[in-house]
XYZ file of C-alpha atoms in Angstrom:
414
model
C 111.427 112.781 69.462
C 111.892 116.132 70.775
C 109.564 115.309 74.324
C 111.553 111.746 74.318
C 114.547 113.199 74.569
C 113.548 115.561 77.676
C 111.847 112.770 79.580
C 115.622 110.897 78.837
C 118.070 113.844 79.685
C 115.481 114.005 82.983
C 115.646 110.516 83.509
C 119.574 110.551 83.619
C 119.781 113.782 85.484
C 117.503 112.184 87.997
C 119.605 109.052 88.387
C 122.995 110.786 88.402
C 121.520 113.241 91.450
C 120.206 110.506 93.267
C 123.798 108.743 93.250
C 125.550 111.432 94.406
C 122.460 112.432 96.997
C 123.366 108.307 98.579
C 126.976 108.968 97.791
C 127.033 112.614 100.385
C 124.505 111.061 102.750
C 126.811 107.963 102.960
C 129.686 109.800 103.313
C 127.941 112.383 105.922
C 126.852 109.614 108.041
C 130.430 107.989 108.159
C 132.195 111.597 108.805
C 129.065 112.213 111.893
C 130.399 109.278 113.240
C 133.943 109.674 113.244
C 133.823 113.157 114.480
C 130.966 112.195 117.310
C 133.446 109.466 118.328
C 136.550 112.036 118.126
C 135.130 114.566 120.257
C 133.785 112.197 122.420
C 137.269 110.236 123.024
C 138.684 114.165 123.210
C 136.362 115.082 126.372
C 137.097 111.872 128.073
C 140.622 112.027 127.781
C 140.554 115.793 128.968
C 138.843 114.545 132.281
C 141.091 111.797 132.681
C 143.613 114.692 132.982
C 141.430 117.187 134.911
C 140.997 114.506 137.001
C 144.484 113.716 137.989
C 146.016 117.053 137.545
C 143.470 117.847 140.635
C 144.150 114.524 142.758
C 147.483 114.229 142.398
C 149.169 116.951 140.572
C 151.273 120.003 142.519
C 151.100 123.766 141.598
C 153.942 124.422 140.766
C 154.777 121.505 138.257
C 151.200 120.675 136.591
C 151.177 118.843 133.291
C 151.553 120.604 130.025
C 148.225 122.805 128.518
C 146.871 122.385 131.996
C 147.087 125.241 135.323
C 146.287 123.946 139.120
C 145.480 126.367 141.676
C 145.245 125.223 145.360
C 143.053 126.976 148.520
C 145.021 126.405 151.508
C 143.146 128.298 154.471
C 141.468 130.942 152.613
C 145.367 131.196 150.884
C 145.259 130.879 147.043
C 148.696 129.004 145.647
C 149.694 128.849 142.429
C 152.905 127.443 140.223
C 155.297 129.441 138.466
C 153.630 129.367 135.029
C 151.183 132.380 134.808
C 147.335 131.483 134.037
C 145.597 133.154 131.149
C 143.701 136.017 132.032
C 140.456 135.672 134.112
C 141.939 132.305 135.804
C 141.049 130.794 138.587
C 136.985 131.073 138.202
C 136.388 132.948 142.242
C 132.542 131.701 141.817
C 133.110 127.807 141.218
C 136.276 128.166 144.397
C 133.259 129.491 146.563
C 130.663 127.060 145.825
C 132.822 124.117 146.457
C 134.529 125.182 149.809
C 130.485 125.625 150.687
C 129.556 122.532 149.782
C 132.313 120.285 149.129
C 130.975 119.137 145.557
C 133.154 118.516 142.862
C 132.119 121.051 139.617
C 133.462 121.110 136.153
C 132.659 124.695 134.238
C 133.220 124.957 130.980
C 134.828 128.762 129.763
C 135.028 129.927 125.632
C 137.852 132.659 126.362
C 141.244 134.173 123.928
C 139.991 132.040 121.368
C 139.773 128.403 122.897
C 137.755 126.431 125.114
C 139.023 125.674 128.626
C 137.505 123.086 131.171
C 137.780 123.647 134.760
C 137.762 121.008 137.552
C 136.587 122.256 141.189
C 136.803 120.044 143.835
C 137.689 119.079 147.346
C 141.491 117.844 148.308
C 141.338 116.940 152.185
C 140.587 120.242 153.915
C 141.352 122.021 150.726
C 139.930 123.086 147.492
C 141.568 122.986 143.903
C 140.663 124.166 140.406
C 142.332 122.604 137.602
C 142.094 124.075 134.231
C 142.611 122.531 130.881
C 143.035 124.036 127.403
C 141.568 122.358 124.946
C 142.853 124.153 121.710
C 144.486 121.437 120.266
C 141.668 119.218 120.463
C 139.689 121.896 118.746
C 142.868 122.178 116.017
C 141.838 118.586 115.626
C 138.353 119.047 115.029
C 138.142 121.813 112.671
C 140.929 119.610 110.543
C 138.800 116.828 110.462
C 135.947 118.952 109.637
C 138.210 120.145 106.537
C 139.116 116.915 105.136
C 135.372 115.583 105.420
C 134.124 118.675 103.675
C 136.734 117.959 100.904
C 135.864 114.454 100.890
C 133.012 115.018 100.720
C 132.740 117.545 97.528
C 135.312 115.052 95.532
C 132.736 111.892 96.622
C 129.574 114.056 95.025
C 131.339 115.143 92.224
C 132.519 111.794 91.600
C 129.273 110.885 92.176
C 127.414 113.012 89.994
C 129.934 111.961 86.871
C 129.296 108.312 87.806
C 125.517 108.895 87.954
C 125.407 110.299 85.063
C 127.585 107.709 83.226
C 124.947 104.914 84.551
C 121.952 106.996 84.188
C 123.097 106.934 80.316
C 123.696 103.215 80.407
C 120.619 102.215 82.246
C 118.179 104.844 80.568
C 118.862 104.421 76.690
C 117.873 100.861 76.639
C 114.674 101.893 78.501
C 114.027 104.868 76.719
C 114.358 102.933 73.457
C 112.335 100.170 74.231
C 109.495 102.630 75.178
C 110.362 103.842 71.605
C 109.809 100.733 69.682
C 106.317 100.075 72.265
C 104.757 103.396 71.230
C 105.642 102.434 67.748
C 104.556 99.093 68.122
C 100.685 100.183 69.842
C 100.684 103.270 66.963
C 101.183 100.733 63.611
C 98.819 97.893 65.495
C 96.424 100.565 66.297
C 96.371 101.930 63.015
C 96.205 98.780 61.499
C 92.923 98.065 63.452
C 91.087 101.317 62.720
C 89.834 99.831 59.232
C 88.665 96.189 60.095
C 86.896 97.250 63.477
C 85.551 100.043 61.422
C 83.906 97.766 58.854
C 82.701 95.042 61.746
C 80.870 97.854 63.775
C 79.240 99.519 60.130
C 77.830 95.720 59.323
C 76.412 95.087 62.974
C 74.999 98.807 62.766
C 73.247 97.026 59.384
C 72.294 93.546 61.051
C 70.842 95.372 63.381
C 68.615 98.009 61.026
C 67.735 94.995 59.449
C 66.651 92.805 61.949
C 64.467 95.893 63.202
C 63.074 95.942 59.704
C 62.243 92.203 59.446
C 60.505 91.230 62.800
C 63.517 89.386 64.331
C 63.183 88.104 67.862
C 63.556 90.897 71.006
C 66.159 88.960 72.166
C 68.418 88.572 68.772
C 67.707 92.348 68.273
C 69.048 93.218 71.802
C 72.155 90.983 70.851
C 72.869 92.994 68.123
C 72.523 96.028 69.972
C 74.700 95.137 72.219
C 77.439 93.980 69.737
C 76.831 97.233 67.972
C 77.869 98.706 71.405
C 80.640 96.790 72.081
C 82.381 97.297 68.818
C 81.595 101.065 68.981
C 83.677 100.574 72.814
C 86.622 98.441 70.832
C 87.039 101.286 67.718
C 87.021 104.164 71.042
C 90.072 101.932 72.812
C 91.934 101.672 69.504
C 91.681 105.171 68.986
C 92.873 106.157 72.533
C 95.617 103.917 71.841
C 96.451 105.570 68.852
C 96.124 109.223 70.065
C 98.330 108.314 73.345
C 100.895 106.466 70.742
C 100.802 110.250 68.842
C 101.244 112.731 71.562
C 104.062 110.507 73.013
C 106.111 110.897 69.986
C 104.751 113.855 68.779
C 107.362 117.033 68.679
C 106.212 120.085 70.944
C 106.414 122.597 68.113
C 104.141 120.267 65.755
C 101.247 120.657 68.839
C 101.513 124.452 68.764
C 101.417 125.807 65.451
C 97.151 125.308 64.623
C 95.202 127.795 66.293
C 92.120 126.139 67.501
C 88.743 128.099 68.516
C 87.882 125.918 71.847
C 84.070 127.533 72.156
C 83.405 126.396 68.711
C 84.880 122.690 69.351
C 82.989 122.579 72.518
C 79.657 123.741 70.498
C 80.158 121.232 68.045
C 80.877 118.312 70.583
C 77.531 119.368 72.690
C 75.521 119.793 69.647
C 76.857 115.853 68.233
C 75.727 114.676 72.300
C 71.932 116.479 72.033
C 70.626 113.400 70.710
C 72.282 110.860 72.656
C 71.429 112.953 75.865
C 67.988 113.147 74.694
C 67.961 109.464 74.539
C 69.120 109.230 78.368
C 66.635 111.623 79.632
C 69.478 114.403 80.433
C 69.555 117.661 79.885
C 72.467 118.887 78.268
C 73.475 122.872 78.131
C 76.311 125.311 76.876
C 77.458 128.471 77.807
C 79.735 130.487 75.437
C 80.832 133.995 74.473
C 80.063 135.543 71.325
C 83.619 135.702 70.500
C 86.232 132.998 69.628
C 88.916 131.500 72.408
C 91.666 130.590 70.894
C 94.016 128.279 71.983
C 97.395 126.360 70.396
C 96.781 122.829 69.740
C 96.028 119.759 68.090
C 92.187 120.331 67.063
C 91.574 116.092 66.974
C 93.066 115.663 70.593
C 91.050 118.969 71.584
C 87.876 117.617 69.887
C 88.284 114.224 71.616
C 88.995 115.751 75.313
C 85.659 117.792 74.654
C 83.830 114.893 73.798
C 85.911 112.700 76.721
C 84.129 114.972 79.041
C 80.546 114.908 77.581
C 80.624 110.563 77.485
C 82.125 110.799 81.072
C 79.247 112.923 82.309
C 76.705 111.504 79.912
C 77.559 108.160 81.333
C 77.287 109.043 85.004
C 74.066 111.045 85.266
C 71.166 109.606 85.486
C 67.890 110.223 83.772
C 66.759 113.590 84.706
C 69.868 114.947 85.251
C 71.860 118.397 84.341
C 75.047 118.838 82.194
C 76.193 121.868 82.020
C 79.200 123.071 79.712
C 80.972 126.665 80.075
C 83.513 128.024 78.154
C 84.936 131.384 78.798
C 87.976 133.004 80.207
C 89.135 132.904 83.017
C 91.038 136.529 83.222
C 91.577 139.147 80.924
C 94.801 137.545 80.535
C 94.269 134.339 81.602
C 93.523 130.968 80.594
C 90.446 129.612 78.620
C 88.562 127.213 81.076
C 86.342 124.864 79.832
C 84.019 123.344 82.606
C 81.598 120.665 82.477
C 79.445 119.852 85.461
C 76.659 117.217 85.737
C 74.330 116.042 88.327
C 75.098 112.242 88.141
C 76.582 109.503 90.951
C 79.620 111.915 91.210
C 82.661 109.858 92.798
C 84.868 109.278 95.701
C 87.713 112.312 96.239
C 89.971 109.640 97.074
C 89.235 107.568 93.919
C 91.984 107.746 91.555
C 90.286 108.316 88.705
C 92.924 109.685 86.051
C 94.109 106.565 86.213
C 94.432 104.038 82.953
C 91.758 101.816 83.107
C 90.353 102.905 86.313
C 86.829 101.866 87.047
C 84.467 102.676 89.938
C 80.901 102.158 90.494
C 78.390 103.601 88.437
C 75.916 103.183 85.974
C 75.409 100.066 83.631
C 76.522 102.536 80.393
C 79.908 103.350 82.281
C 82.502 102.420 80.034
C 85.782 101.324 80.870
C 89.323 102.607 78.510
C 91.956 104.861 78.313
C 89.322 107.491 79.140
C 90.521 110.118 81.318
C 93.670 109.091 81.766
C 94.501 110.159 78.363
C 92.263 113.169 78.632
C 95.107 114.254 80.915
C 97.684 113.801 78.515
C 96.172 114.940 76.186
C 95.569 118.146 78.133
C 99.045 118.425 79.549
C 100.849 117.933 76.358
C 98.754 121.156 75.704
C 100.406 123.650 78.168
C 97.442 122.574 80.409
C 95.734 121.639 83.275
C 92.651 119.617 84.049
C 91.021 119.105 87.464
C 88.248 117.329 89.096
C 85.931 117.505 92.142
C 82.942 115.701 93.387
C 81.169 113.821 95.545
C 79.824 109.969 95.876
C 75.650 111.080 94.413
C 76.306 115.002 93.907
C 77.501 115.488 90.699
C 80.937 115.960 89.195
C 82.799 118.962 88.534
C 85.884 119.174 85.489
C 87.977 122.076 84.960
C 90.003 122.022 81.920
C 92.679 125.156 81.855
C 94.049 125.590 78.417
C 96.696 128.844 77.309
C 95.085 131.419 75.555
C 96.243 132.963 72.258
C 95.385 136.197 71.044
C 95.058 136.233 67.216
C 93.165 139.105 66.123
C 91.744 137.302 62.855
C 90.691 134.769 64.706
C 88.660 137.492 67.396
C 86.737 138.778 64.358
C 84.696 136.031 62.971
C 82.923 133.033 64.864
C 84.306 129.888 62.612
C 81.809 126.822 61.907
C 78.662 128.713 62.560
């Protein structure tokens, strides 16, 4: 499907950048070290020859790329090759004849680095200077060659990424394929036989009211009542995940769905059961519809997601209170649902599948918000929570509006 194919042309991108990102960090790390070690045998061997052009060599003959000047009694020699410009340094001559300490300066001038030597001979002082522009030559052609290196390894890299991210992510991507297909025809399959067992323990349990069973077998059936109402809700979640998964984007966008009037329906199909708790459940709409692009099932059942959450969390004598509205002129439609119940931990990661946390014996445990979330971000939207461990909870469902103007003049389902 159309989303499929995304998450796989992603899923190869993704691979292919993350070969050539270990490709130019491997190839960075080996070109640090070679030029690190290059520069550093470089100085070395330039103060190997600082160091015995000023011991032992004359002025007038010093080795090549390299000037010696020598301070005889206040007399300063030098050889027959001229110096470049601005040679000898006067400052470093005058601070080693004061204290007789060897110096080495270090002077960017005409394009090149030169390295200069002070230091004491006898009762004399000489400065030795070094070019260094061949060493820097050296350098900057290194430099080239690991930049080009470089670009060939990561485009190499990328290609060869790309090639295994195709070869690795196909078989994935098509054995998620055949599972969604797998959990949509099982889940489907199921609908109708856990359909029929919950509608004959809704009966056994009329019945039994009816014919002066036992407390206890009557609490039984109850309960199974319950428990295949909770096995026909994971079935379905199962189903509606299996959908949206395969389901192409343009088939989610083309029904135009009237979110206060879902979320009026959903509260008014919770009165009763919120009656039966002891809560008090409220809604707060405009007059006017807010229409959004959708899927009006998977709409309906994030609405009603949201009600069993909070239904199941707040205690008797608690507030739930549902607001729909916009949230700009131009904005989004929000749909917020806030109750006074055991609220939860921040840190509790609770848009996960199957997450549970402590609560109250009618929490039930499923797909539950962690499809809500799909469900809501297949949509264009966003859903958050807040709350706190005994003050309440706090959902905020934000939803793209669309403007259709015969939809804005009548108030559908009422």
């Amino acid at each position: 499907m159309a989303a499929e194919r995304v998450v796989v042309a992603r899923a190869r991108r993704r691979v292919g950048v993350l070969v050539g990102l270990a490709v130019t960090v491997l190839i960075t790390l080996i070109g640090g070290v070679a030029y690190a070690m290059l520069v550093r045998g470089q100085e070395a061997q330039i103060h190997r020859e600082l160091a015995y052009t000023a011991t032992r060599s004359d002025p007038s003959g010093p080795p090549g790329c390299t000037w010696l000047f020598l301070l005889h009694e206040g007399e300063l020699i030098s050889g027959g090759i001229p110096a470049p410009a601005g040679f000898p340094l006067a400052e470093p001559l005058g601070r080693v004849v004061a204290t007789r300490t060897a110096t080495v300066d270090t002077v960017e001038r005409n394009g090149t680095v030169y390295f200069v030597l002070t230091q004491p001979r006898g009762d004399d002082v000489v400065q030795a200077i070094f070019d260094a522009r061949y060493q820097l030559a050296d350098r900057r052609h290194l430099l080239f060659a690991l930049t080009v290196t470089e670009a060939i390894g990561l485009l190499a890299a990328l290609a060869s990424g790309v090639a295994v991210g195709r070869l690795a992510v196909a078989p994935l991507a098509d054995a998620l394929a055949r599972q969604r297909r797998f959990v949509a025809d099982v889940s489907h399959e199921l609908r109708t036989p856990i359909a029929q067992v919950h509608t004959r323990a809704q009966v056994l349990a009329r019945r039994a009211g009816n014919t002066g069973v036992p407390a206890a077998y009557r609490a039984e059936l109850e309960r199974l009542t319950g428990t295949t109402r909770w096995l026909g809700e994971v079935v379905d979640d199962l189903l509606l995940s299996a959908r949206l998964a395969t389901m192409p984007d343009v088939e989610r966008g083309t029904s135009t769905v009237d979110l206060a009037a879902l979320a009026e329906h959903a509260v008014v199909a919770e009165t009763d059961r919120a009656t039966e708790y002891g809560v008090t459940l409220t809604l707060s709409r405009p007059d006017v519809p807010l229409p959004v692009l959708g899927v009006p099932s998977a709409l309906r059942r994030v609405i009603g997601e949201l009600l069993t959450n909070a239904l199941t969390h707040t205690p008797t004598g608690g507030l739930i209170e549902v607001t729909v509205r916009r949230a700009a002129e131009a904005g989004p439609i929000e749909l917020t649902v806030v109750d006074t119940g055991t609220g939860f931990d921040p840190a509790e990661r609770i848009f996960e599948r199957f997450r549970s946390g402590v609560g109250t014996e009618r929490r039930r445990t499923g797909l539950g918000l962690s499809l809500l979330r799909e469900v809501v971000t297949a949509h264009g939207g966003t859903i958050e929570a807040q709350g706190r461990p005994g003050r309440g909870a706090t959902f905020v469902v934000r939803l793209p509006a669309k403007t259709d103007p015969v939809l804005a003049r009548s108030r559908p389902g009422r």
